[in-house]
PDB file of C-alpha atoms in Angstrom:
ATOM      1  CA  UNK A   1    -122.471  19.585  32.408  1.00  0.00           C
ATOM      2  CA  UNK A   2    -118.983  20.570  33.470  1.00  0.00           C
ATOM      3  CA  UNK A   3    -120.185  20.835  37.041  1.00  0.00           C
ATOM      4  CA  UNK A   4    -121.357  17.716  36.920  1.00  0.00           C
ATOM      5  CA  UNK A   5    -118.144  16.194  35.362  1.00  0.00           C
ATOM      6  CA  UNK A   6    -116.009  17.606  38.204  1.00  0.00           C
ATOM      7  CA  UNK A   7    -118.888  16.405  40.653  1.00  0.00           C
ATOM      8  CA  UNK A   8    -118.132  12.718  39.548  1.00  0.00           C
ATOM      9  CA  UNK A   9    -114.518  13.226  39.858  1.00  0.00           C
ATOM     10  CA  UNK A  10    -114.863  14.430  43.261  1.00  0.00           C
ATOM     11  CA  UNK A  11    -117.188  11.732  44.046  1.00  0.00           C
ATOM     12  CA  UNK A  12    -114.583   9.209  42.582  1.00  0.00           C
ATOM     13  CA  UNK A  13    -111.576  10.939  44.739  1.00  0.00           C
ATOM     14  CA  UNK A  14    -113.640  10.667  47.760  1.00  0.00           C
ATOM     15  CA  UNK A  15    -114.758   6.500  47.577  1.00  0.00           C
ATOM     16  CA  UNK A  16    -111.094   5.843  47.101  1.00  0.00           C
ATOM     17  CA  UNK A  17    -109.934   7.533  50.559  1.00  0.00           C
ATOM     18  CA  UNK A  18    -112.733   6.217  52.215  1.00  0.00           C
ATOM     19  CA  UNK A  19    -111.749   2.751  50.922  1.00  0.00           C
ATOM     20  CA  UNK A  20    -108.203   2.953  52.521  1.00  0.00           C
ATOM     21  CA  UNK A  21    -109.164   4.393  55.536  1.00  0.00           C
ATOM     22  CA  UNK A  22    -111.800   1.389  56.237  1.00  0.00           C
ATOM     23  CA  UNK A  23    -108.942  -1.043  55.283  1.00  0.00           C
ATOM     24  CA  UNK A  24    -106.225   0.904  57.550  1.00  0.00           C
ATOM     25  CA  UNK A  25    -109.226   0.749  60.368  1.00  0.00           C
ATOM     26  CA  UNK A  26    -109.656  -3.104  60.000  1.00  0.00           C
ATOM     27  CA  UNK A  27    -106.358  -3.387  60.076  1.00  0.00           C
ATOM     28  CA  UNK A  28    -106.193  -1.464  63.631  1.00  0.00           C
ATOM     29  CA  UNK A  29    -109.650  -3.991  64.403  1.00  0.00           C
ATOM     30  CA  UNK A  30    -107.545  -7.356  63.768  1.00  0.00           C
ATOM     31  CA  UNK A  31    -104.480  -5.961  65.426  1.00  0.00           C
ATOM     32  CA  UNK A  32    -106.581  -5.181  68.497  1.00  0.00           C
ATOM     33  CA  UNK A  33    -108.328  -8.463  68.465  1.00  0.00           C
ATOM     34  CA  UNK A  34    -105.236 -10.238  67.893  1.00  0.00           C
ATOM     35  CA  UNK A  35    -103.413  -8.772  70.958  1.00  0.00           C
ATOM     36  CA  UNK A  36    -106.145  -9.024  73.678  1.00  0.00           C
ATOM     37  CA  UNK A  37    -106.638 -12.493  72.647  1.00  0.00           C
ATOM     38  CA  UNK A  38    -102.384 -13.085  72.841  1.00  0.00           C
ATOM     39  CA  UNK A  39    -102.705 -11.509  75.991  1.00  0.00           C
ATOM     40  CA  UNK A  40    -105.992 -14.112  77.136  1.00  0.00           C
ATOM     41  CA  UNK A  41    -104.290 -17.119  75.756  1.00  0.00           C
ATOM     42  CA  UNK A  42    -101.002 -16.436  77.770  1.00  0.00           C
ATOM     43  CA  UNK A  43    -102.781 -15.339  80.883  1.00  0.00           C
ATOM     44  CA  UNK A  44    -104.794 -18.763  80.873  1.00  0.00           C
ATOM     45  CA  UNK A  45    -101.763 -21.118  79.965  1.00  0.00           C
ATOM     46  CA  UNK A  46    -100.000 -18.957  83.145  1.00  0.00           C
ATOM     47  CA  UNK A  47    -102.804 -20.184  85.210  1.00  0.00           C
ATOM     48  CA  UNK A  48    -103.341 -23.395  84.124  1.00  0.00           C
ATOM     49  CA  UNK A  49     -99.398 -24.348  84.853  1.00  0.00           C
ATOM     50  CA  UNK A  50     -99.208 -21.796  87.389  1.00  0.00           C
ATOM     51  CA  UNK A  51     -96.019 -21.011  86.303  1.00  0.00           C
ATOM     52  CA  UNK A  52     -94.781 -18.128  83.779  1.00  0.00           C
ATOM     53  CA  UNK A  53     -92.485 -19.519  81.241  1.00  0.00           C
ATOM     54  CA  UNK A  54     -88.659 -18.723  81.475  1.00  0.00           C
ATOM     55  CA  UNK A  55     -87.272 -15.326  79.791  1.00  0.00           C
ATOM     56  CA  UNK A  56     -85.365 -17.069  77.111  1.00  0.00           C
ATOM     57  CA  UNK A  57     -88.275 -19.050  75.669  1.00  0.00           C
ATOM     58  CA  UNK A  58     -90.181 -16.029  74.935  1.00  0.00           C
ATOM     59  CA  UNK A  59     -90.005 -13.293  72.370  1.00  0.00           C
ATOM     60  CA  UNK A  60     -91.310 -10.189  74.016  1.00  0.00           C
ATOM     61  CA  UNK A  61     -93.972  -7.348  71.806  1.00  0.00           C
ATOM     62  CA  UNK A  62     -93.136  -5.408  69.704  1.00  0.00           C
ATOM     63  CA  UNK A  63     -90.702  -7.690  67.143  1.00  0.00           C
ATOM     64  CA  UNK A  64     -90.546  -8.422  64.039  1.00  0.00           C
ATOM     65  CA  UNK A  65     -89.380 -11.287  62.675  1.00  0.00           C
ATOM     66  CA  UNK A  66     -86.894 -12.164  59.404  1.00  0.00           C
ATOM     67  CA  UNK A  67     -87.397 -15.099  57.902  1.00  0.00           C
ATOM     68  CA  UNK A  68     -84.783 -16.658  55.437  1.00  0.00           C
ATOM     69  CA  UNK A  69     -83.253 -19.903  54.425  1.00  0.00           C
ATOM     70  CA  UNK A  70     -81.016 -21.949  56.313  1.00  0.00           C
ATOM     71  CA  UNK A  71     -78.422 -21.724  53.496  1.00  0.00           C
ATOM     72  CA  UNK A  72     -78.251 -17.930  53.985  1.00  0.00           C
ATOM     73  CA  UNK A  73     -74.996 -16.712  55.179  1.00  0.00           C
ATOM     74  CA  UNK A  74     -75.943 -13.755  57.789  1.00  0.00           C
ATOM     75  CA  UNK A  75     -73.203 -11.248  58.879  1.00  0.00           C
ATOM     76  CA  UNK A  76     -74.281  -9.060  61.551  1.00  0.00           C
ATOM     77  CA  UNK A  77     -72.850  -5.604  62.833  1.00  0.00           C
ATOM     78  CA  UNK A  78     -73.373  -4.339  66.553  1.00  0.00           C
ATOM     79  CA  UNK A  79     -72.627  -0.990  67.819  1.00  0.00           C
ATOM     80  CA  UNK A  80     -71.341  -0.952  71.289  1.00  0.00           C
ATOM     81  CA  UNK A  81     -74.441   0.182  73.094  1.00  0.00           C
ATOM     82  CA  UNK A  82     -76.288  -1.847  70.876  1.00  0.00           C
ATOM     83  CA  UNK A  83     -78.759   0.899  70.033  1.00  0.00           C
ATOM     84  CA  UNK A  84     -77.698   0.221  66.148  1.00  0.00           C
ATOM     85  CA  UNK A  85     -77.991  -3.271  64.510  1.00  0.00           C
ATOM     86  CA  UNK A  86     -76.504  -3.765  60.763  1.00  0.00           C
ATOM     87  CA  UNK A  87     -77.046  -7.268  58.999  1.00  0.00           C
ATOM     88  CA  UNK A  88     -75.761  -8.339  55.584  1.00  0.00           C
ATOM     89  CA  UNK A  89     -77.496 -10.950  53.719  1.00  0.00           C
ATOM     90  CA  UNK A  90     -76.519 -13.280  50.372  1.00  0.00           C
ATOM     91  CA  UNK A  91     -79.546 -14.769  49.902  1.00  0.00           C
ATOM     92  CA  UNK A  92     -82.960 -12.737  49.919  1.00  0.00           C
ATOM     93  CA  UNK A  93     -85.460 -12.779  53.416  1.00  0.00           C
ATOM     94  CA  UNK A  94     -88.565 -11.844  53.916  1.00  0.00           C
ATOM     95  CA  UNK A  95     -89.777  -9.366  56.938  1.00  0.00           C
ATOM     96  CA  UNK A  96     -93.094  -9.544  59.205  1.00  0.00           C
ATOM     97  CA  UNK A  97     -94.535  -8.013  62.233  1.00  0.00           C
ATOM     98  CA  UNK A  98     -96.087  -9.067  65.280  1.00  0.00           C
ATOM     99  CA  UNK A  99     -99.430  -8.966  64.379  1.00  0.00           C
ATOM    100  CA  UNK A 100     -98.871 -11.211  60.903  1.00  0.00           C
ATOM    101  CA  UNK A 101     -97.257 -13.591  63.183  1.00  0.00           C
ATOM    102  CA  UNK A 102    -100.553 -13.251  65.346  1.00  0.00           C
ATOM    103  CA  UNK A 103    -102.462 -13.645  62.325  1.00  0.00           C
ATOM    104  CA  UNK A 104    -100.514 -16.690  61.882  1.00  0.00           C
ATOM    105  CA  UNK A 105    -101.447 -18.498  65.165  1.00  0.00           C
ATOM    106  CA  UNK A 106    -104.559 -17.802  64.502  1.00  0.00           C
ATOM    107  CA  UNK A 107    -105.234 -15.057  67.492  1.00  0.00           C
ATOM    108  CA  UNK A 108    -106.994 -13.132  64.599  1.00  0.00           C
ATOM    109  CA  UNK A 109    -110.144 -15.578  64.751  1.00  0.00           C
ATOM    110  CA  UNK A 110    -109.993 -14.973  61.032  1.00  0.00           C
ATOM    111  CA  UNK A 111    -111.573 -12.046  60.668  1.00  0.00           C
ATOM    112  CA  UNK A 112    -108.062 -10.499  58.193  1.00  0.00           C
ATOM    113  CA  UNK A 113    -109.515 -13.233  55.796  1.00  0.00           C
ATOM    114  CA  UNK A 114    -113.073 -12.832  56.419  1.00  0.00           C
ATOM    115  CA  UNK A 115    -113.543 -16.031  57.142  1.00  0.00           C
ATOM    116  CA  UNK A 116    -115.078 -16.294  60.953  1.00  0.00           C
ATOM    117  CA  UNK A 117    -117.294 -18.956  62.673  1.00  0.00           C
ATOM    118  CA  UNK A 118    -120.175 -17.832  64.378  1.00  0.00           C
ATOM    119  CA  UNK A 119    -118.430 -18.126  67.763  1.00  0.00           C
ATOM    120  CA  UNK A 120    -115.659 -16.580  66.596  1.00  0.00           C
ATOM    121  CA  UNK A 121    -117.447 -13.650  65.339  1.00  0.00           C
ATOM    122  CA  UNK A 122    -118.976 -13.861  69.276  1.00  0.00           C
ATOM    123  CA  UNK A 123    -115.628 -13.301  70.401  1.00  0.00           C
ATOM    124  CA  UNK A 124    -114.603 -10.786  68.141  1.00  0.00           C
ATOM    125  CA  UNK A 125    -117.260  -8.477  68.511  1.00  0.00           C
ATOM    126  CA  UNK A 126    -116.921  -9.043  72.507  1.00  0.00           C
ATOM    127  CA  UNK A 127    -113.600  -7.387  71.958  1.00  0.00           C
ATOM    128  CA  UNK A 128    -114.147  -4.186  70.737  1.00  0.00           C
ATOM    129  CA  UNK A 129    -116.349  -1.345  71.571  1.00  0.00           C
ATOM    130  CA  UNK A 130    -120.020  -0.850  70.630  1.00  0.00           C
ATOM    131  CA  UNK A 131    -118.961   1.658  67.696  1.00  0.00           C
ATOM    132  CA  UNK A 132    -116.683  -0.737  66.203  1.00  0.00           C
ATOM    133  CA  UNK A 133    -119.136  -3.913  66.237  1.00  0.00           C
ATOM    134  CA  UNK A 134    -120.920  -3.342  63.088  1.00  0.00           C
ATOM    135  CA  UNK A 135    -116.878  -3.297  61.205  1.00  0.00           C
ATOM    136  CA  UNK A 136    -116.287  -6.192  62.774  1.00  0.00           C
ATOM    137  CA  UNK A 137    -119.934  -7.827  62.080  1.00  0.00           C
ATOM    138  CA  UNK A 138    -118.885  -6.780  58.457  1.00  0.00           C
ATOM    139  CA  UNK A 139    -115.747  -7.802  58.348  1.00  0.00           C
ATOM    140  CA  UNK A 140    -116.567 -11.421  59.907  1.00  0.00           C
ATOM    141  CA  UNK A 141    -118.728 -11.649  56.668  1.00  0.00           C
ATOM    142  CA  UNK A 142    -116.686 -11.373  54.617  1.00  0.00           C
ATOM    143  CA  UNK A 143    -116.424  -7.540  53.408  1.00  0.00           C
ATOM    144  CA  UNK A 144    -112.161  -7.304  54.094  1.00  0.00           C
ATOM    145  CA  UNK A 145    -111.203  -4.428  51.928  1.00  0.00           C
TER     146      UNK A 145
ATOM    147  CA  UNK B   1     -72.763   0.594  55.886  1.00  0.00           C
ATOM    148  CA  UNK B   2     -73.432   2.426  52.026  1.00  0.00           C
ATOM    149  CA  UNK B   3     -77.159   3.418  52.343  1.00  0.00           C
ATOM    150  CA  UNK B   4     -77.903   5.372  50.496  1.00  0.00           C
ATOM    151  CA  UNK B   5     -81.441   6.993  52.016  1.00  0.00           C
ATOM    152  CA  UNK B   6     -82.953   7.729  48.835  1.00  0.00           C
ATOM    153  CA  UNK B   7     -83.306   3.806  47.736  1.00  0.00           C
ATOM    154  CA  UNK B   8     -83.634   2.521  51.127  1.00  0.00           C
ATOM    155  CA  UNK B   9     -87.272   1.195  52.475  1.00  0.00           C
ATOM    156  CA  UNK B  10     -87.851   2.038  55.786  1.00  0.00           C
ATOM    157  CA  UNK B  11     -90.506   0.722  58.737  1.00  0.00           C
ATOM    158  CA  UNK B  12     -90.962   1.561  62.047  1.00  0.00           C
ATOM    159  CA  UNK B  13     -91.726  -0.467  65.084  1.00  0.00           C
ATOM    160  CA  UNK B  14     -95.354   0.288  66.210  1.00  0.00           C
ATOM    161  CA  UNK B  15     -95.415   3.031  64.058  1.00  0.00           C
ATOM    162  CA  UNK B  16     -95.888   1.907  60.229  1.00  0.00           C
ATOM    163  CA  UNK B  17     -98.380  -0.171  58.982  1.00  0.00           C
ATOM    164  CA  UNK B  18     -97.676  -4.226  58.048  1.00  0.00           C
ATOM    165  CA  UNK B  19     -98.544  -2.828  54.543  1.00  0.00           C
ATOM    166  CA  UNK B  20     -94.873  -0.792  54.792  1.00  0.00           C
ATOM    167  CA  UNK B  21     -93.062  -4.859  55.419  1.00  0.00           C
ATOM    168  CA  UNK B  22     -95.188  -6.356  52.532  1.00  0.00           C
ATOM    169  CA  UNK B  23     -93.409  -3.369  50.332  1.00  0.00           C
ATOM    170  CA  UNK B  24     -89.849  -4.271  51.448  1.00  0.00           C
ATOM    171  CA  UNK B  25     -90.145  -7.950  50.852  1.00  0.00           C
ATOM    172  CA  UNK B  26     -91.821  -7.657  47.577  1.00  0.00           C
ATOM    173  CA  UNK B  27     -88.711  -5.382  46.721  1.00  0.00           C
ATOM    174  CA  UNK B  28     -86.520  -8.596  48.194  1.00  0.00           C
ATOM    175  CA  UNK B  29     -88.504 -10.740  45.792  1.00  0.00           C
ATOM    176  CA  UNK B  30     -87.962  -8.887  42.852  1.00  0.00           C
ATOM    177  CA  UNK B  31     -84.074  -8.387  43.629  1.00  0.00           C
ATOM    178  CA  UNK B  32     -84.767  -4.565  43.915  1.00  0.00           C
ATOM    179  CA  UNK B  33     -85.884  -3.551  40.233  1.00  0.00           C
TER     180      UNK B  33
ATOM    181  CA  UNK C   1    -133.101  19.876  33.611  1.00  0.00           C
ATOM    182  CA  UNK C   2    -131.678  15.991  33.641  1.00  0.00           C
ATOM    183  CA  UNK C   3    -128.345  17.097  33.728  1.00  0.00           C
ATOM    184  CA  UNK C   4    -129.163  19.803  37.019  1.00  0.00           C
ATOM    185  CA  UNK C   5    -131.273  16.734  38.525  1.00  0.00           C
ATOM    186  CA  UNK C   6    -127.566  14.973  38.136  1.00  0.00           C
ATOM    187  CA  UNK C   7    -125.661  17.735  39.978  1.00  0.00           C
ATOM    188  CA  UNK C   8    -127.792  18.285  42.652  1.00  0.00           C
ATOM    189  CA  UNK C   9    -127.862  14.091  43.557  1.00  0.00           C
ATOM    190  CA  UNK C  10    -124.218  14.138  43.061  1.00  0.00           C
ATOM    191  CA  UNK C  11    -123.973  16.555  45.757  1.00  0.00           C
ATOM    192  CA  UNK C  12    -126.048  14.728  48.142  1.00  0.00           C
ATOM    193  CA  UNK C  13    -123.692  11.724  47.820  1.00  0.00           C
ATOM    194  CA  UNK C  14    -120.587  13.798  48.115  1.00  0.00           C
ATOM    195  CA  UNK C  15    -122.261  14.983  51.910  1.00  0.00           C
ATOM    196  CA  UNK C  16    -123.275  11.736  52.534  1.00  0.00           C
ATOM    197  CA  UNK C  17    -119.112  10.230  51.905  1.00  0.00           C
ATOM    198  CA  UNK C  18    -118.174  13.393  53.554  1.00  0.00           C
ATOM    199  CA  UNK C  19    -119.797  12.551  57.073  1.00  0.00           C
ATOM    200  CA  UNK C  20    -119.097   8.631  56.553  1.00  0.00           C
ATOM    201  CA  UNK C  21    -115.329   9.730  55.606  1.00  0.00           C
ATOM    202  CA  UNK C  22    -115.321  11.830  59.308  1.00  0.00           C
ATOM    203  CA  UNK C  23    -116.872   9.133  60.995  1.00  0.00           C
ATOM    204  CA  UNK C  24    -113.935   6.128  59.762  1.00  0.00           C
ATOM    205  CA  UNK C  25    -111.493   8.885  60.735  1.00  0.00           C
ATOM    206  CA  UNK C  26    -113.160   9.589  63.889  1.00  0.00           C
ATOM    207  CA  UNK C  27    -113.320   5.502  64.508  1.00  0.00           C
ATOM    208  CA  UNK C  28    -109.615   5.236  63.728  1.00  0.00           C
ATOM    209  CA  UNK C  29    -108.280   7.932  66.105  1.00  0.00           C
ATOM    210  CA  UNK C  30    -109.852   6.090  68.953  1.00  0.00           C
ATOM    211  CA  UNK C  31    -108.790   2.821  68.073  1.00  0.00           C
ATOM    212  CA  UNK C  32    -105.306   3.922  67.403  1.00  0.00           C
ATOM    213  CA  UNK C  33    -105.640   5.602  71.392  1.00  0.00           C
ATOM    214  CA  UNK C  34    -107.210   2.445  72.895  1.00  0.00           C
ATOM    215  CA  UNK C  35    -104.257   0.139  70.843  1.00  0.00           C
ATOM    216  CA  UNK C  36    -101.746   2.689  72.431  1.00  0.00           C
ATOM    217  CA  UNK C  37    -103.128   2.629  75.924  1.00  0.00           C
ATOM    218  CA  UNK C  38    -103.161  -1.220  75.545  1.00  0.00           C
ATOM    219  CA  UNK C  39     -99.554  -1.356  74.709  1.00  0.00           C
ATOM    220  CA  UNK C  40     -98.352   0.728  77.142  1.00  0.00           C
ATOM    221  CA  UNK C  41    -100.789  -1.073  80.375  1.00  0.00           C
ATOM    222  CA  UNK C  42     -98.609  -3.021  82.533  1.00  0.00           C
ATOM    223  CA  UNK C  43    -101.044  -5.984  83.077  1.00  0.00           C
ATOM    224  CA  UNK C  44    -101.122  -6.331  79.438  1.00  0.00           C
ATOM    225  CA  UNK C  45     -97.482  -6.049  78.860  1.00  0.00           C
ATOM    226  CA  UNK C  46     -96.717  -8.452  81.498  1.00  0.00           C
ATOM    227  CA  UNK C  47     -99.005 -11.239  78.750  1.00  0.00           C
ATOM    228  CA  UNK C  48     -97.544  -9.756  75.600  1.00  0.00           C
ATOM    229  CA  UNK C  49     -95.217 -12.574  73.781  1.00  0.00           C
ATOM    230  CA  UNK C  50     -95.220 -15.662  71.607  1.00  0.00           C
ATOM    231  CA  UNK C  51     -93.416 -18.495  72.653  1.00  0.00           C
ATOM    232  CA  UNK C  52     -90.119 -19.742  69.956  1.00  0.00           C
ATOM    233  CA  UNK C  53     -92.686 -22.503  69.211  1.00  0.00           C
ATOM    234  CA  UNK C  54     -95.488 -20.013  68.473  1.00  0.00           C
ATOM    235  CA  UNK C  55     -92.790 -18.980  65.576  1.00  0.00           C
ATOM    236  CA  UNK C  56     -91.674 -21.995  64.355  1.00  0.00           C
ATOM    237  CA  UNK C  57     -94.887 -22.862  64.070  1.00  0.00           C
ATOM    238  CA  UNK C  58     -95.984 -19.772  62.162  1.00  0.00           C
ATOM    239  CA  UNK C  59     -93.455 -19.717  59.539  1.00  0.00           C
ATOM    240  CA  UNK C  60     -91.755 -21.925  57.005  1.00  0.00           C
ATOM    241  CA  UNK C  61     -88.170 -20.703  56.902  1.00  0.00           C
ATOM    242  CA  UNK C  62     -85.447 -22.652  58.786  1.00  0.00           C
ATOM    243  CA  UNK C  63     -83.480 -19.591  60.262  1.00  0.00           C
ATOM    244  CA  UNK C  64     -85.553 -16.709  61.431  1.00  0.00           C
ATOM    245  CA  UNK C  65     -84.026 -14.030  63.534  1.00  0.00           C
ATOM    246  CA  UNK C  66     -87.060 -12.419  66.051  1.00  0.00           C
ATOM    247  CA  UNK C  67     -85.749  -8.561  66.735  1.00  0.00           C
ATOM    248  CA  UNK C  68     -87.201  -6.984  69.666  1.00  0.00           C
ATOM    249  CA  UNK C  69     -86.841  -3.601  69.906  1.00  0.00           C
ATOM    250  CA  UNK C  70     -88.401  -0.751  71.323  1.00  0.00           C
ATOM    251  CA  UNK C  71     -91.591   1.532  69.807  1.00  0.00           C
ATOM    252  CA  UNK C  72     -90.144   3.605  67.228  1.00  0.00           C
ATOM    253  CA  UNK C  73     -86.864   1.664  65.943  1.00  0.00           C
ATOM    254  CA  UNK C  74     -86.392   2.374  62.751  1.00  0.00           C
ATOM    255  CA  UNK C  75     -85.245  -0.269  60.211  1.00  0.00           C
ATOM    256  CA  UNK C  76     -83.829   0.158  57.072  1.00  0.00           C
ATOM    257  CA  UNK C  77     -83.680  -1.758  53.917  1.00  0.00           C
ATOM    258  CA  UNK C  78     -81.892  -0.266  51.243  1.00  0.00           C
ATOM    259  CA  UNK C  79     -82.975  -1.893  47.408  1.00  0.00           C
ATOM    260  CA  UNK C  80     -80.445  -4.784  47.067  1.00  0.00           C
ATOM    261  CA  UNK C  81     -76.714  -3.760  45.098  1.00  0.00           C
ATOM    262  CA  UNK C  82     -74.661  -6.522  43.705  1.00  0.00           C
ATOM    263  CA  UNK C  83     -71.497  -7.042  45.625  1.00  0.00           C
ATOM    264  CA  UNK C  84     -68.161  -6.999  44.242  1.00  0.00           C
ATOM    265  CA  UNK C  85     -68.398 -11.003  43.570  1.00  0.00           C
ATOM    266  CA  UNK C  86     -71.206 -10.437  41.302  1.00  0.00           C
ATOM    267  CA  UNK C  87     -73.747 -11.631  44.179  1.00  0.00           C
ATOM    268  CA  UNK C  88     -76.339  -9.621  45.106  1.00  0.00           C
ATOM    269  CA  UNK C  89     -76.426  -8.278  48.504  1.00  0.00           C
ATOM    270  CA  UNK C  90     -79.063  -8.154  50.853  1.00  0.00           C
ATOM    271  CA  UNK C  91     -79.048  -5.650  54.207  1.00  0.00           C
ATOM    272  CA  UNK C  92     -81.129  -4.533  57.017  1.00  0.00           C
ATOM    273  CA  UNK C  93     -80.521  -1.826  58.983  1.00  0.00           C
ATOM    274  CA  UNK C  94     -81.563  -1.298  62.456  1.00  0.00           C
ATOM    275  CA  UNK C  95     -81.469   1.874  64.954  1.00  0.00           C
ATOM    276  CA  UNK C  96     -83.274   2.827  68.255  1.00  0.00           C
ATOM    277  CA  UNK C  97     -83.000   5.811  69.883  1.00  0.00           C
ATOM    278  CA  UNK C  98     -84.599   4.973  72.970  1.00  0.00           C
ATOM    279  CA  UNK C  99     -83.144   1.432  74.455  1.00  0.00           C
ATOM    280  CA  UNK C 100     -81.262  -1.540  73.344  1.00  0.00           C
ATOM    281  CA  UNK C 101     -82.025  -4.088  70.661  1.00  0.00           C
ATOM    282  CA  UNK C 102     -82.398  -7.388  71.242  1.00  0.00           C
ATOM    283  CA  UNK C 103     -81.822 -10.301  68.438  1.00  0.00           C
ATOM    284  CA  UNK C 104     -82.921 -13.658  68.568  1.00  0.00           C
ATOM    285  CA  UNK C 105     -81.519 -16.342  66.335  1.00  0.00           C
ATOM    286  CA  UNK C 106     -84.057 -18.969  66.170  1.00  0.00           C
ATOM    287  CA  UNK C 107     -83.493 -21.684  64.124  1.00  0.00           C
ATOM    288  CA  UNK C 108     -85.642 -24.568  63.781  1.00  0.00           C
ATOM    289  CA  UNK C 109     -83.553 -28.011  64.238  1.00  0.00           C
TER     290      UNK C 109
END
């Protein structure tokens, strides 16, 4: 009886780490998806106006971004070589990274929701390799840990 | 700057998960308790 | 008996999350190669950014700042102190040990 009490236990420990690690792998799935599709979407625009848009109207990967009101009074710090950035806040923020604001524009195809239309799941799948299909199959569905 | 690395959230480009930001602006939101 | 029946089934479900366990970590290490090969391809780089109406349109805020800096910057964000004038104060931290950071003050009017 003990042995089986320390069975279930180690049963227990072992669904919980292989809970996180599917959610850290769709995570990796959708930030995949997300950036081959960022990377489709800009080639086609490129092509369509056969022009590639002007350094300062772009914000180059990796970023993040920090969001706050416009009452907030920001006081910002620069070393010299610019290697070290310190900002000072009165008002809170809030911080997010690339792929949220990917998420955001909807490069995603909604699979970090689990909410995908057929041809999105068409194009999701397309993305990825044969081994991750079936994830993204599940996670289309609805299954997002 | 006073940081003070013991009560200071940290993230790092490329290299943490979103789940790290979602931490540091829930801390934000509750004024750091 | 019942309770050896139970042990030896428990077992067979502890092998059974043992090789599903290897296989999601087996999954992730090549997805976290491929993202990393993707990032660093110069075809891809040359497509990877939003546009300043990409973010205005993804967030609600009136001033954002977009940093760019390189793979492994570090920021910092120690838990807020209250200032002197009884106001709480707010920082972020930023260092990169490879190249320059750029900031971006976007702000939507």
């Amino acid at each position: 009886a003990q042995e089986c009490e320390d069975l279930k236990a180690e049963r227990q420990r072992r669904q919980e780490r292989i809970k996180q690690k599917q959610s850290q792998l769709q995570e990796l799935i959708v930030q995949q998806i997300a950036f081959k599709n960022l990377v489709q979407r800009n080639r086609e625009v490129e092509q369509q106006s056969k022009r590639s848009p002007s350094a300062n109207t772009i914000i180059q990967l990796p970023f993040i971004i920090i969001n706050t009101s416009k009452k907030t009074i920001i006081d910002c710090s620069i070393s010299n070589d610019k290697f070290e950035y310190l900002f000072n806040f009165d008002s809170m923020f809030e911080i997010h990274d690339d792929v949220e604001v990917l998420k955001r524009l909807g490069l995603a195809l909604g699979l970090e929701s689990g909410r995908c239309s057929a041809e999105q799941m068409k194009i999701a799948t397309s993305l990825v390799s044969k081994a991750l299909q079936p994830y993204v199959t599940e996670m289309a569905q609805g299954s997002v840990n | 700057s006073s940081l003070t690395p013991s009560t200071a959230y940290t993230y790092r480009f490329t290299g943490s998960p979103s789940k790290e930001l979602s931490d540091i602006n829930q801390m934000i939101r509750q004024g750091g308790v | 008996q019942e309770v050896l029946e139970q042990v030896e089934l428990l077992k067979a479900n502890i092998a059974d999350l043992e090789l599903q366990e290897r296989e999601l970590d087996m999954q992730k290490a090549c997805l976290q190669q491929s993202i990393k090969q993707l990032n660093e391809d110069p075809y891809s780089c040359r497509y990877s950014y939003v546009m300043h109406e990409d973010i205005c349109d993804a967030f609600s805020g009136d001033t954002l700042l977009a940093v760019m800096a390189p793979s492994g910057t570090q920021l910092e964000v120690p838990v807020p102190e209250m200032g002197h004038n009884g106001q709480k104060k707010y920082q972020v931290n930023l260092r990169s040990h490879s190249a320059p950071i750029q900031v971006m003050l976007i702000n939507r009017e």
